[in-house]
XYZ file of C-alpha atoms in Angstrom:
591
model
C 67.761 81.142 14.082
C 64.918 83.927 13.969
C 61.734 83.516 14.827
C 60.658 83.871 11.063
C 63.277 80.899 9.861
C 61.641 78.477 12.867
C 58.340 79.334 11.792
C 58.807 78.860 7.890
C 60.530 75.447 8.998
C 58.370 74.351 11.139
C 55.691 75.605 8.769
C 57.179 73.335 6.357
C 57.775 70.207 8.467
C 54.094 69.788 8.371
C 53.180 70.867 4.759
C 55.858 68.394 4.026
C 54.535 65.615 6.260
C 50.855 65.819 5.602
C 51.436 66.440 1.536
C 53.783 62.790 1.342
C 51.179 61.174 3.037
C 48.110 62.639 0.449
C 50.567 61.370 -2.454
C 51.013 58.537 -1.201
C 47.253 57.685 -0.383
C 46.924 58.467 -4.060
C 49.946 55.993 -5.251
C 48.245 53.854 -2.969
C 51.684 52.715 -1.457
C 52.937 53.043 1.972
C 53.775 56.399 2.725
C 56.909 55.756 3.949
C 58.300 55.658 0.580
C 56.984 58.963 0.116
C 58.147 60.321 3.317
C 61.690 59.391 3.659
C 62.594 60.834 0.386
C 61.106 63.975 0.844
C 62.345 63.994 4.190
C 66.328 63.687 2.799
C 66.099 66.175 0.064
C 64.559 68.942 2.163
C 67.926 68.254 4.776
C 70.151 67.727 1.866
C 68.981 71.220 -0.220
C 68.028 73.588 2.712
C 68.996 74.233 6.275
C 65.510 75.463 7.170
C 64.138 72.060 7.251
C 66.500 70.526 10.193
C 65.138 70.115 13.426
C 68.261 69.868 15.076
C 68.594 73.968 14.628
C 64.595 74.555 14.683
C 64.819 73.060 18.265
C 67.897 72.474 19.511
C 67.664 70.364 22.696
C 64.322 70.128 22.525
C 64.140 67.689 19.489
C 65.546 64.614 21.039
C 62.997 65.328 23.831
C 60.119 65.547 21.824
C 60.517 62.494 19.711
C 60.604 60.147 22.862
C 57.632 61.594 23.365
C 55.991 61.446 20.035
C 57.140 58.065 20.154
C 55.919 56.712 23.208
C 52.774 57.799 21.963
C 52.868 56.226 19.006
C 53.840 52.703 21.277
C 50.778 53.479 23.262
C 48.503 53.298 20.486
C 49.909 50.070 19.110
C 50.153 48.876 22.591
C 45.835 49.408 22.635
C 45.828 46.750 20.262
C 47.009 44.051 21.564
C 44.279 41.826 23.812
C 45.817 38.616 23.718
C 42.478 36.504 24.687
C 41.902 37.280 20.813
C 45.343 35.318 19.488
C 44.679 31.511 19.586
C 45.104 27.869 18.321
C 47.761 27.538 15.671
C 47.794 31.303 14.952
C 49.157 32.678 18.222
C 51.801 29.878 18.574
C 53.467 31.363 14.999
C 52.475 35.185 16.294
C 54.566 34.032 19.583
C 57.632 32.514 17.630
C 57.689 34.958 15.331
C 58.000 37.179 18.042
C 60.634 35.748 19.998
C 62.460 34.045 17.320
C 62.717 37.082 14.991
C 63.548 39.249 18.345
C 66.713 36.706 18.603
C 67.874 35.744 15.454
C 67.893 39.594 14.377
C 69.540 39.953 17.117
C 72.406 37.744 16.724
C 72.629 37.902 13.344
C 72.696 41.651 12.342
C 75.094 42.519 15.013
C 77.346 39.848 14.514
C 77.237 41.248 10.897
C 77.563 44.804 11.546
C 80.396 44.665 13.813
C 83.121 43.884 10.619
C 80.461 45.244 7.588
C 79.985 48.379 9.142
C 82.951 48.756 11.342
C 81.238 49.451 14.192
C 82.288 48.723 18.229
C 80.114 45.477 19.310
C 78.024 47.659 22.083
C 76.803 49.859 19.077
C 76.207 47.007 17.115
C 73.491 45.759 19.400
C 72.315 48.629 20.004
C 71.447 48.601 15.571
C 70.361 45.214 15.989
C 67.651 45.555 18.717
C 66.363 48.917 16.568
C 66.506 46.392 13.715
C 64.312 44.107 15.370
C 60.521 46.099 14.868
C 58.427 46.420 12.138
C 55.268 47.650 13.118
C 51.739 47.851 11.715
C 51.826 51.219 10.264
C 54.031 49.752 7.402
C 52.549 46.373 7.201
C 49.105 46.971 7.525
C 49.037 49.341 4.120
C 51.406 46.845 2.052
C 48.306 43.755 2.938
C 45.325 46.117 2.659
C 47.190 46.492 -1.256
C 48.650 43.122 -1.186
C 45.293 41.285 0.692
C 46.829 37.723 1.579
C 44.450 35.270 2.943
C 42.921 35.721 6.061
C 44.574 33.923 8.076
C 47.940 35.125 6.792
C 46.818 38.767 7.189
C 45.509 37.796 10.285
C 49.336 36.623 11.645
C 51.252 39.335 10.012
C 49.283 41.734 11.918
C 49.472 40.491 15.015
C 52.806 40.309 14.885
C 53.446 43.628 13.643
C 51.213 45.491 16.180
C 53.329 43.363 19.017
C 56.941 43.679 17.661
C 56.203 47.601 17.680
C 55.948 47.773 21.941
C 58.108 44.152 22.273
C 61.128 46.069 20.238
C 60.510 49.293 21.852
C 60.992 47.653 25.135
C 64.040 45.262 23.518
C 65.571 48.539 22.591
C 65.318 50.950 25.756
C 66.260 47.527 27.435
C 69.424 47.480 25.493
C 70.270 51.165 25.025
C 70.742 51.062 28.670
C 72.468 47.695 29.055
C 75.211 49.635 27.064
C 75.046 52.598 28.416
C 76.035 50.665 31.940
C 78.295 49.053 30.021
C 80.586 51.301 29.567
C 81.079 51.905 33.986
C 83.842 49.664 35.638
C 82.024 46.541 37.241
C 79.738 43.819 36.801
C 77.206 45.356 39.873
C 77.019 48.644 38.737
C 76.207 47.223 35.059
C 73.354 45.460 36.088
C 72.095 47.327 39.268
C 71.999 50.427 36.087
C 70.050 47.794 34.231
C 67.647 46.856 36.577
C 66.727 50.499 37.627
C 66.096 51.265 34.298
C 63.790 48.862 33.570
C 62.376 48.891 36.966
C 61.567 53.107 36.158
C 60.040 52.589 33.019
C 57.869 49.689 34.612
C 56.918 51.639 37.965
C 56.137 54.262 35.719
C 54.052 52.283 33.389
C 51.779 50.825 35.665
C 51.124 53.938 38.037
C 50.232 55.694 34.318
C 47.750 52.747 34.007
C 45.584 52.796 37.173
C 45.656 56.722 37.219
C 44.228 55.723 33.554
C 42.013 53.246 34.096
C 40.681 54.947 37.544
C 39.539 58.107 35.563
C 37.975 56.321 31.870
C 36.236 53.678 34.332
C 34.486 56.166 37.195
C 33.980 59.205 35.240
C 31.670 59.629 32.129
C 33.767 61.700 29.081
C 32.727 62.056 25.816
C 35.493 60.776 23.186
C 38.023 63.658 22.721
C 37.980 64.225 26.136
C 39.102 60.481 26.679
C 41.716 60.760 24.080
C 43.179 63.691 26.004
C 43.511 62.555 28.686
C 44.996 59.466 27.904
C 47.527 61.495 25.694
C 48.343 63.562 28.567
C 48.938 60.473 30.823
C 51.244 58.602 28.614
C 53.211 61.835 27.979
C 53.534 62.988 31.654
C 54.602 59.694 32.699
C 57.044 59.057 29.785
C 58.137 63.093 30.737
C 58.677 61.628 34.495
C 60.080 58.180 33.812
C 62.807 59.486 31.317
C 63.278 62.847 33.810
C 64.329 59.862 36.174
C 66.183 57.665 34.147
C 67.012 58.616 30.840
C 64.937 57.034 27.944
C 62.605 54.712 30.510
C 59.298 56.364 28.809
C 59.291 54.178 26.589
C 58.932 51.415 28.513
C 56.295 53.125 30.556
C 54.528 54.038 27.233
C 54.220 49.991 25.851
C 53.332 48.850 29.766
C 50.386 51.456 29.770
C 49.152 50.498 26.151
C 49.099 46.718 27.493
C 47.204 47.208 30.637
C 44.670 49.393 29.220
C 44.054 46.836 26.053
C 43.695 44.214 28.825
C 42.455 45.498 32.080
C 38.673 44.770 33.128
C 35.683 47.296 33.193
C 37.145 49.400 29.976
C 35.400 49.820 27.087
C 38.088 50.923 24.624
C 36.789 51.434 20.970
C 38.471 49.601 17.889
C 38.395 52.806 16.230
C 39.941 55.894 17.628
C 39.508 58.695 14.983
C 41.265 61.547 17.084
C 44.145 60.024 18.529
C 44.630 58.141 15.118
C 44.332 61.625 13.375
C 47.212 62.321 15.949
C 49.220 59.090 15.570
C 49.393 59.650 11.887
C 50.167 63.336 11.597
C 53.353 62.354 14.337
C 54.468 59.322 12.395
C 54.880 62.031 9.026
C 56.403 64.475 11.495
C 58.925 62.392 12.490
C 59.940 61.170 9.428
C 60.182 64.374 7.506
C 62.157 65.712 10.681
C 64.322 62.538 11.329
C 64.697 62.123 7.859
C 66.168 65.767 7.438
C 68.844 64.786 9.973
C 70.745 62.371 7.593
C 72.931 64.169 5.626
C 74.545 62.830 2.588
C 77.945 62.511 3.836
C 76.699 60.767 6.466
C 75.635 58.000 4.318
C 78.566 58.156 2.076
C 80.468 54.824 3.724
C 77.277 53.658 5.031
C 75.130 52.597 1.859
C 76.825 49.700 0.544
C 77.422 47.987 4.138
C 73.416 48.645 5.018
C 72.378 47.007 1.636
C 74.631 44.364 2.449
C 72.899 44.414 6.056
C 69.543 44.259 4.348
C 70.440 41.574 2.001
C 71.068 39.275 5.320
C 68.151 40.451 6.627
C 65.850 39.641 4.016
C 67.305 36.676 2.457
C 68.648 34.653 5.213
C 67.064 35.479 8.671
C 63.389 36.766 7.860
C 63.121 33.137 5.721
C 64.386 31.190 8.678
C 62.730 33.013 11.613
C 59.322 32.071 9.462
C 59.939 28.293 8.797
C 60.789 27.926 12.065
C 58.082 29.844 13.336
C 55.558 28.015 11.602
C 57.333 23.829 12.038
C 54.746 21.404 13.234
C 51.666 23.921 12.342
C 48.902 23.911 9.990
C 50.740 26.971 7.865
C 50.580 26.062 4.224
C 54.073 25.841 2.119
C 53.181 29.335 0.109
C 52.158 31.041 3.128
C 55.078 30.332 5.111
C 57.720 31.562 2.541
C 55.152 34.866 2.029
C 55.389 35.131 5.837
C 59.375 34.485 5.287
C 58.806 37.971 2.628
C 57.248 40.513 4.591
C 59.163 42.302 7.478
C 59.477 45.908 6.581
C 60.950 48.277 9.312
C 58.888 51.828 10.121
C 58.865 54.093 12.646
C 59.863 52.984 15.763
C 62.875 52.288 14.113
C 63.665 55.644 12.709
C 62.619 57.122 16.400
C 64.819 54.803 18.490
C 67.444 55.358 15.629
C 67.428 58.891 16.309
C 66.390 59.008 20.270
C 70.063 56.698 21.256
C 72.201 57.081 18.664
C 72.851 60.677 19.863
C 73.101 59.742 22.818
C 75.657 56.751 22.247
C 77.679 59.473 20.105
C 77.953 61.733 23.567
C 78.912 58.306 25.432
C 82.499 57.872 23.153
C 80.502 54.139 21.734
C 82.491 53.642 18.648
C 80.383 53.642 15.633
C 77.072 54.950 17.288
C 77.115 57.920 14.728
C 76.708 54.743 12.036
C 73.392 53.545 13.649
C 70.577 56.208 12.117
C 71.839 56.279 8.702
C 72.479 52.488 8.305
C 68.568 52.444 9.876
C 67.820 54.762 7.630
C 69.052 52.799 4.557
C 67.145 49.564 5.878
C 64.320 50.923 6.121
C 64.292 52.522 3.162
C 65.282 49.870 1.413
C 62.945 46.989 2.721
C 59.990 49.328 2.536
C 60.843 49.707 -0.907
C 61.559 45.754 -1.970
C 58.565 44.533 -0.320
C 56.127 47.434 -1.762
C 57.356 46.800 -5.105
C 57.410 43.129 -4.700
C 54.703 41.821 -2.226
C 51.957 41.175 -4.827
C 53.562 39.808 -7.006
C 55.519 37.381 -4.739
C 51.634 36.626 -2.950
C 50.269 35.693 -6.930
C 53.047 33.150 -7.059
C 53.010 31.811 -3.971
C 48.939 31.528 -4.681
C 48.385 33.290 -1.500
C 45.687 35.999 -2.820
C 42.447 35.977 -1.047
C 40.218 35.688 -3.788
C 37.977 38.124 -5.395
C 34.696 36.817 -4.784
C 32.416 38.971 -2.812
C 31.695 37.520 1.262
C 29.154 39.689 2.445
C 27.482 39.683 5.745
C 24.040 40.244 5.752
C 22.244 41.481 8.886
C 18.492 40.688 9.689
C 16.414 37.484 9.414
C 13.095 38.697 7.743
C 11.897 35.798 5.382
C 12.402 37.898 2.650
C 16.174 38.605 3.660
C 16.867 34.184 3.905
C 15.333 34.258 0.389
C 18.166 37.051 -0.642
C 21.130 35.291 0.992
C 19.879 31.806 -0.515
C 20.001 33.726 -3.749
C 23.054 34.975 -3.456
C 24.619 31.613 -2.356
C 23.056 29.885 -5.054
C 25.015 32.649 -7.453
C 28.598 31.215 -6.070
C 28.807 33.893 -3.006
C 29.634 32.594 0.526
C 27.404 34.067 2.179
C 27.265 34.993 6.407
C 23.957 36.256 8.405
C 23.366 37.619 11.845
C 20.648 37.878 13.790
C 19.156 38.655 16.853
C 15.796 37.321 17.678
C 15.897 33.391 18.509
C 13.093 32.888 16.087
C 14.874 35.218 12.902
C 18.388 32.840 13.539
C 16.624 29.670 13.652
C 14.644 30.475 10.440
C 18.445 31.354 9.104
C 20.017 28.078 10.471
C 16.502 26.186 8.711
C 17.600 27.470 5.022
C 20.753 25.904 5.774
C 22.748 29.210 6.233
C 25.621 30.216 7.773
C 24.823 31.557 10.863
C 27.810 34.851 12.525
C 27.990 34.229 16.438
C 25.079 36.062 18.375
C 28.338 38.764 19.919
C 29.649 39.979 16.697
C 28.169 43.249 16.274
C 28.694 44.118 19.874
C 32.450 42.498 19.468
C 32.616 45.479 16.002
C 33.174 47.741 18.775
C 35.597 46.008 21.016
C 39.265 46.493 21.191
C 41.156 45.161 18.327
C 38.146 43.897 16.483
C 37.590 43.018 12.714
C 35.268 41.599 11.138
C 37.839 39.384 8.710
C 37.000 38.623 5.773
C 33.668 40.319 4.850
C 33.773 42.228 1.824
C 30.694 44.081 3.206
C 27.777 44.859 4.601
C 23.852 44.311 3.921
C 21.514 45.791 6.677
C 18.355 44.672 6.544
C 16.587 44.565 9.908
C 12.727 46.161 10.087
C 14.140 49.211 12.777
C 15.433 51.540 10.573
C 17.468 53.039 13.350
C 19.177 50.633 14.035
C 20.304 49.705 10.510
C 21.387 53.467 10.251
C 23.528 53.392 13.955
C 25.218 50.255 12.782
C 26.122 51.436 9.594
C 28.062 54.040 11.116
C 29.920 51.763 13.614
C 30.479 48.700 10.896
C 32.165 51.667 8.529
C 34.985 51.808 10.846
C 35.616 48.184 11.157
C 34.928 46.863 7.621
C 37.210 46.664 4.543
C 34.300 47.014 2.455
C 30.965 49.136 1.846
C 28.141 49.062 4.134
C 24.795 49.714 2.815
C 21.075 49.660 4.766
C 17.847 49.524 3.966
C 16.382 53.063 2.926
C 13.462 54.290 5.853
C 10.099 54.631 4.788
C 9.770 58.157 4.459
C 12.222 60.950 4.787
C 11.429 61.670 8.465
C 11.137 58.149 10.018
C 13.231 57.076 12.350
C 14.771 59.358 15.410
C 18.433 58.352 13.416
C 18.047 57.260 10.317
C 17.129 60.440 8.557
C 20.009 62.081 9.372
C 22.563 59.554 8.438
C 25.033 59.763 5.309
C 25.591 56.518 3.092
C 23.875 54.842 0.138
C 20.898 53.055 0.962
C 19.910 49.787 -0.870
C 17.632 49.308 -3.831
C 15.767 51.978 -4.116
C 12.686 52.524 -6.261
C 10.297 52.546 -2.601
C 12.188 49.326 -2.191
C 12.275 49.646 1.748
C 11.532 46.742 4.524
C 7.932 47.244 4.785
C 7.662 46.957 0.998
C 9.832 43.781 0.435
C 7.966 41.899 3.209
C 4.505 43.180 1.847
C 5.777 41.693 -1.657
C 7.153 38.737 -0.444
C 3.934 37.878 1.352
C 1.858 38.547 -1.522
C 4.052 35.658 -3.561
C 7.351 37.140 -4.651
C 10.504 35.837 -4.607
C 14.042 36.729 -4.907
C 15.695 34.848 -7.540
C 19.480 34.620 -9.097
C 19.139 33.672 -12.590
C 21.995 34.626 -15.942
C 21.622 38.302 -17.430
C 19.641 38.989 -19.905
C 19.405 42.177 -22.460
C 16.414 43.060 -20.534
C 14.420 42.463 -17.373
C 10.913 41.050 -17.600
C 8.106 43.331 -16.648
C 7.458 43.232 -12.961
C 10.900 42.515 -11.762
C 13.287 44.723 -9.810
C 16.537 44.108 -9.986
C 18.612 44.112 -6.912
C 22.080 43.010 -7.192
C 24.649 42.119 -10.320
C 27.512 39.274 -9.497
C 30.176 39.439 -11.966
C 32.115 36.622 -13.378
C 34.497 37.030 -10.334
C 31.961 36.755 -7.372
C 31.971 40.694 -7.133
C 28.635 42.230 -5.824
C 27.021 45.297 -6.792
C 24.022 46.289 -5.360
C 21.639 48.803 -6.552
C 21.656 51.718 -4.814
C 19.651 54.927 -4.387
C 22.445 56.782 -6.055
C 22.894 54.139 -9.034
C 21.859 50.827 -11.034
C 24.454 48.990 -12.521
C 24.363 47.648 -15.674
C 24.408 43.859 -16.458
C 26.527 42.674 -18.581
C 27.233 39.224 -20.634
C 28.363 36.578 -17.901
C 26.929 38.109 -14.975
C 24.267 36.869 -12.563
C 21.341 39.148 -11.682
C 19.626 38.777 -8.132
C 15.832 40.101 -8.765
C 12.753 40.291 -6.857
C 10.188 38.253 -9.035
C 6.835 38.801 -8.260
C 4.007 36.174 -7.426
C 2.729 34.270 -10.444
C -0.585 35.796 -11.946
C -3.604 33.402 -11.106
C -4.262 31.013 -13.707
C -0.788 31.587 -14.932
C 0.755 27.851 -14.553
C -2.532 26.516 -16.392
C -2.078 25.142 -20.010
């Protein structure tokens, strides 16, 4: 090709990748189904669009790479001290119970379905086995199960990503020694496979964790060098043993989400900026690689593959998973209806299959389209499906507003009393003794004294808070919190507005809506509610009585919507109104 066809290809590749992944953020729905699509046509209509002849050699190459950097990130996620009680034993069956009964089952299927050789039948299996929490975690933001249902499909998805990626390097080269006369040099291949990938791993990790614990780098900086870490020893380990990087890769992700004196963020903007340009790379590229007569005896089979998949094993692996735990009926058969594959299946698909082909396995050239159907196809049943199979199960979370608010001023108990007296469950934090003891007084509930330090950790959430009230009397601090709590919050964030324009060393020169409005700042609702006024949560009227400001509207529904400096919202029939009432004129209560 010339150097004007790679470049118009390649030029495409991304214009293709990035544009999927804008429609689908406006389709709201995973952009997988976007992707995929795309991905096919552009192979099926053009030949400018095909990796294969943009790069040759190189493409098989580069997607271990891409890969093992996408199993890095999802291995960052994964500090177990933060799985426990009933929740981590079903994270840990599903796990290991999924992991074997896909196992078994779709390659005991695919050997007469889709005519394939048993070696390259396991080899589909084990790629069968992920799912991974770039395609789960957009179908529950949509779908949002309860919380401890979200909370479990998750987990498992972020740990099935690096556990199959392991499962299938693990396997690739179990077959590869397979096909070499004798039992020794089977497993002695075997072993040094797994033993590279592992030697690898952990040499990646200290050289890691040596250079982000002694040396002081600002964020990009860290990123890069942790990119260039996991790809130079993924480069080394598969330069030594072919396809061991991505064992190297998940090992690295573990130690670094788990190894002491690290302070790795929950929020990564720049190598997630990274992680999700690669995953729409790879798509649109592997995608492009399945040609239409490829799939021609392939469909039918794979749907047949998927229908086992998704009606038998997925249900079984989940009531097993959850027997003898506290997992309601309805959440167990939702659990039993959510196991789309992404991907690290579409990347391992691509990384062994062409390598299996070049080994003489006997139906290897079957395994990336029949991936490429499943994944297509589960992506597609539980997008279209999920909410609808959640609202019958009854395992929505419901509507009504949970909002945490932050501070313990008198006049900020009075507001969350309010508020819970209007239906709301309502959670405070804070962080003088004498603030959370006034809070714990008024009956309360009270968030543990670590949870805004925990918003940064690894891994952390705050589940299940629909947003964010800050109302402490240091204005900076409201504003640098608002600014962390963004990243690990479903739900708005809003702070108290400063006093004037220029006070505060921060909070002057940070974005977001502030609350109220009006000269409604701290120093004004504590001088009010000394002086006698109250907040109060009382059924909307067609107009407010003089004196009162209004503060908040809950709808029918629990929703909250707080005045802001930007807008008021309007109160309509059936909704509560939170106000600040002030103090009683004197004389006023005499007849």
């Amino acid at each position: 090709m010339t150097a004007d066809q790679v470049l118009t290809g390649l030029g495409l590749i991304v214009v293709l990748a990035v544009g999927s992944q804008l429609l689908a953020s406006r389709l709201r729905v995973p952009a997988l189904l976007v992707l995929l699509p795309v991905g096919f046509t552009a192979g099926a209509i053009t030949d400018t669009v095909n990796p294969e002849r943009l790069l040759g050699a190189a493409f098989s190459p580069l997607v271990s790479l891409a890969v093992a950097v996408i199993l890095y990130d999802a291995g960052l996620g994964l500090e177990l001290r933060r799985l426990t009680g009933h929740t981590r034993r079903v994270v840990v069956r599903l796990l290991w119970l999924g992991a074997l009964l896909t196992l078994v089952s779709a390659a005991l299927f695919a050997v007469p379905v889709l005519d394939m050789s048993m070696p390259a039948a396991v080899m589909l299996a084990a790629i069968l086995v992920v799912s991974g929490p770039t395609v789960v975690g957009p179908l529950l933001n949509f779908v949002r199960p309860t919380e401890r249902l979200q909370r479990v499909l998750v987990w498992e998805g972020s740990l099935i990503d690096p556990v199959g990626g392991i499962l299938g390097a693990l396997v690739f080269h179990g077959v590869v020694a397979g096909g070499r006369h004798g039992f020794g040099s089977q497993l002695a291949g075997f072993m040094i496979s797994a033993a590279v990938g592992l030697a690898g791993g952990v040499a990646g990790a200290v050289l890691l964790w040596l250079v982000l614990s002694r040396m002081r780098l600002s964020e990009e900086l860290a990123t890069s060098v942790q990119i260039a870490a996991v790809i130079g020893a993924a480069a080394a380990c598969d330069a030594l043993r072919d396809d061991t990087g991505l064992i190297s890769a998940v090992v690295m992700g573990m130690a670094m989400a788990n190894l002491p004196g690290l302070d790795i963020p929950a929020r990564r903007p720049f190598l997630e900026t990274l992680v999700s340009l690669t995953i729409g790379l790879l798509f649109i590229s592997i995608s492009a690689t399945v040609t239409p007569a490829s799939l021609r005896h392939v469909v039918l089979p794979s749907l047949a593959l998927v229908a086992l998949l998704v009606l038998v094993t997925r249900p079984l692996v989940a009531h097993l998973a959850a027997l003898r735990t506290d997992v309601p009926r309805g959440e167990r058969w939702f659990i039993g209806w959510m196991a789309p594959r992404g991907i690290v299946a579409a990347a391992t698909a691509s990384t062994f299959s062409a390598e299996l082909v070049a080994q003489g396995i006997a139906g290897a050239e079957r395994i990336l389209p029949a991936t490429f159907v499943v994944i297509v196809a589960t992506v597609t049943l539980y997008g279209l499906t999920a909410y609808s199979v959640a609202k019958r199960l009854g395992v929505l979370r419901p509507a009504r507003s949970r909002p945490l608010l932050v501070g313990g001023a008198p006049w900020a108990v009075d507001l969350a009393c309010a508020l819970r007296s209007a239906g709301l469950d309502v959670l405070m934090w804070a962080g003088a003794d004498r603030e959370r003891a006034r809070i714990e007084a008024a009956g309360l509930k009270l968030a543990p004294g670590e949870l805004l330090a925990s918003a940064t950790g690894a891994g952390a959430e705050l589940e299940g808070i629909t947003g964010v009230l800050l109302l402490t009397d240091e204005d900076d601090f409201n504003a640098l919190a608002s600014m962390t709590l963004r990243e690990s919050v479903e739900g708005p964030v809003h702070r108290l507005p400063a006093p004037t324009a220029g006070h505060g060393v921060v909070a002057p020169y940070t974005g977001g809506e502030s609350l109220f409005g009006g000269g409604l700042n701290g120093p004004e609702l504590s001088r009010r509610f000394g002086a006698g006024a109250r907040v109060v949560a009382r059924p909307a009227g067609p107009d407010l009585p003089a004196g009162e400001a209004l503060l908040f509207v809950v709808g029918p529904d629990g929703r909250l919507t707080p005045v802001t400096d930007t807008g008021t919202p309007t109160p309509a029939k059936g909704d509560t109104v939170i106000v600040l009432s002030p103090a009683p004129a004197a004389g006023a209560a005499v007849g």
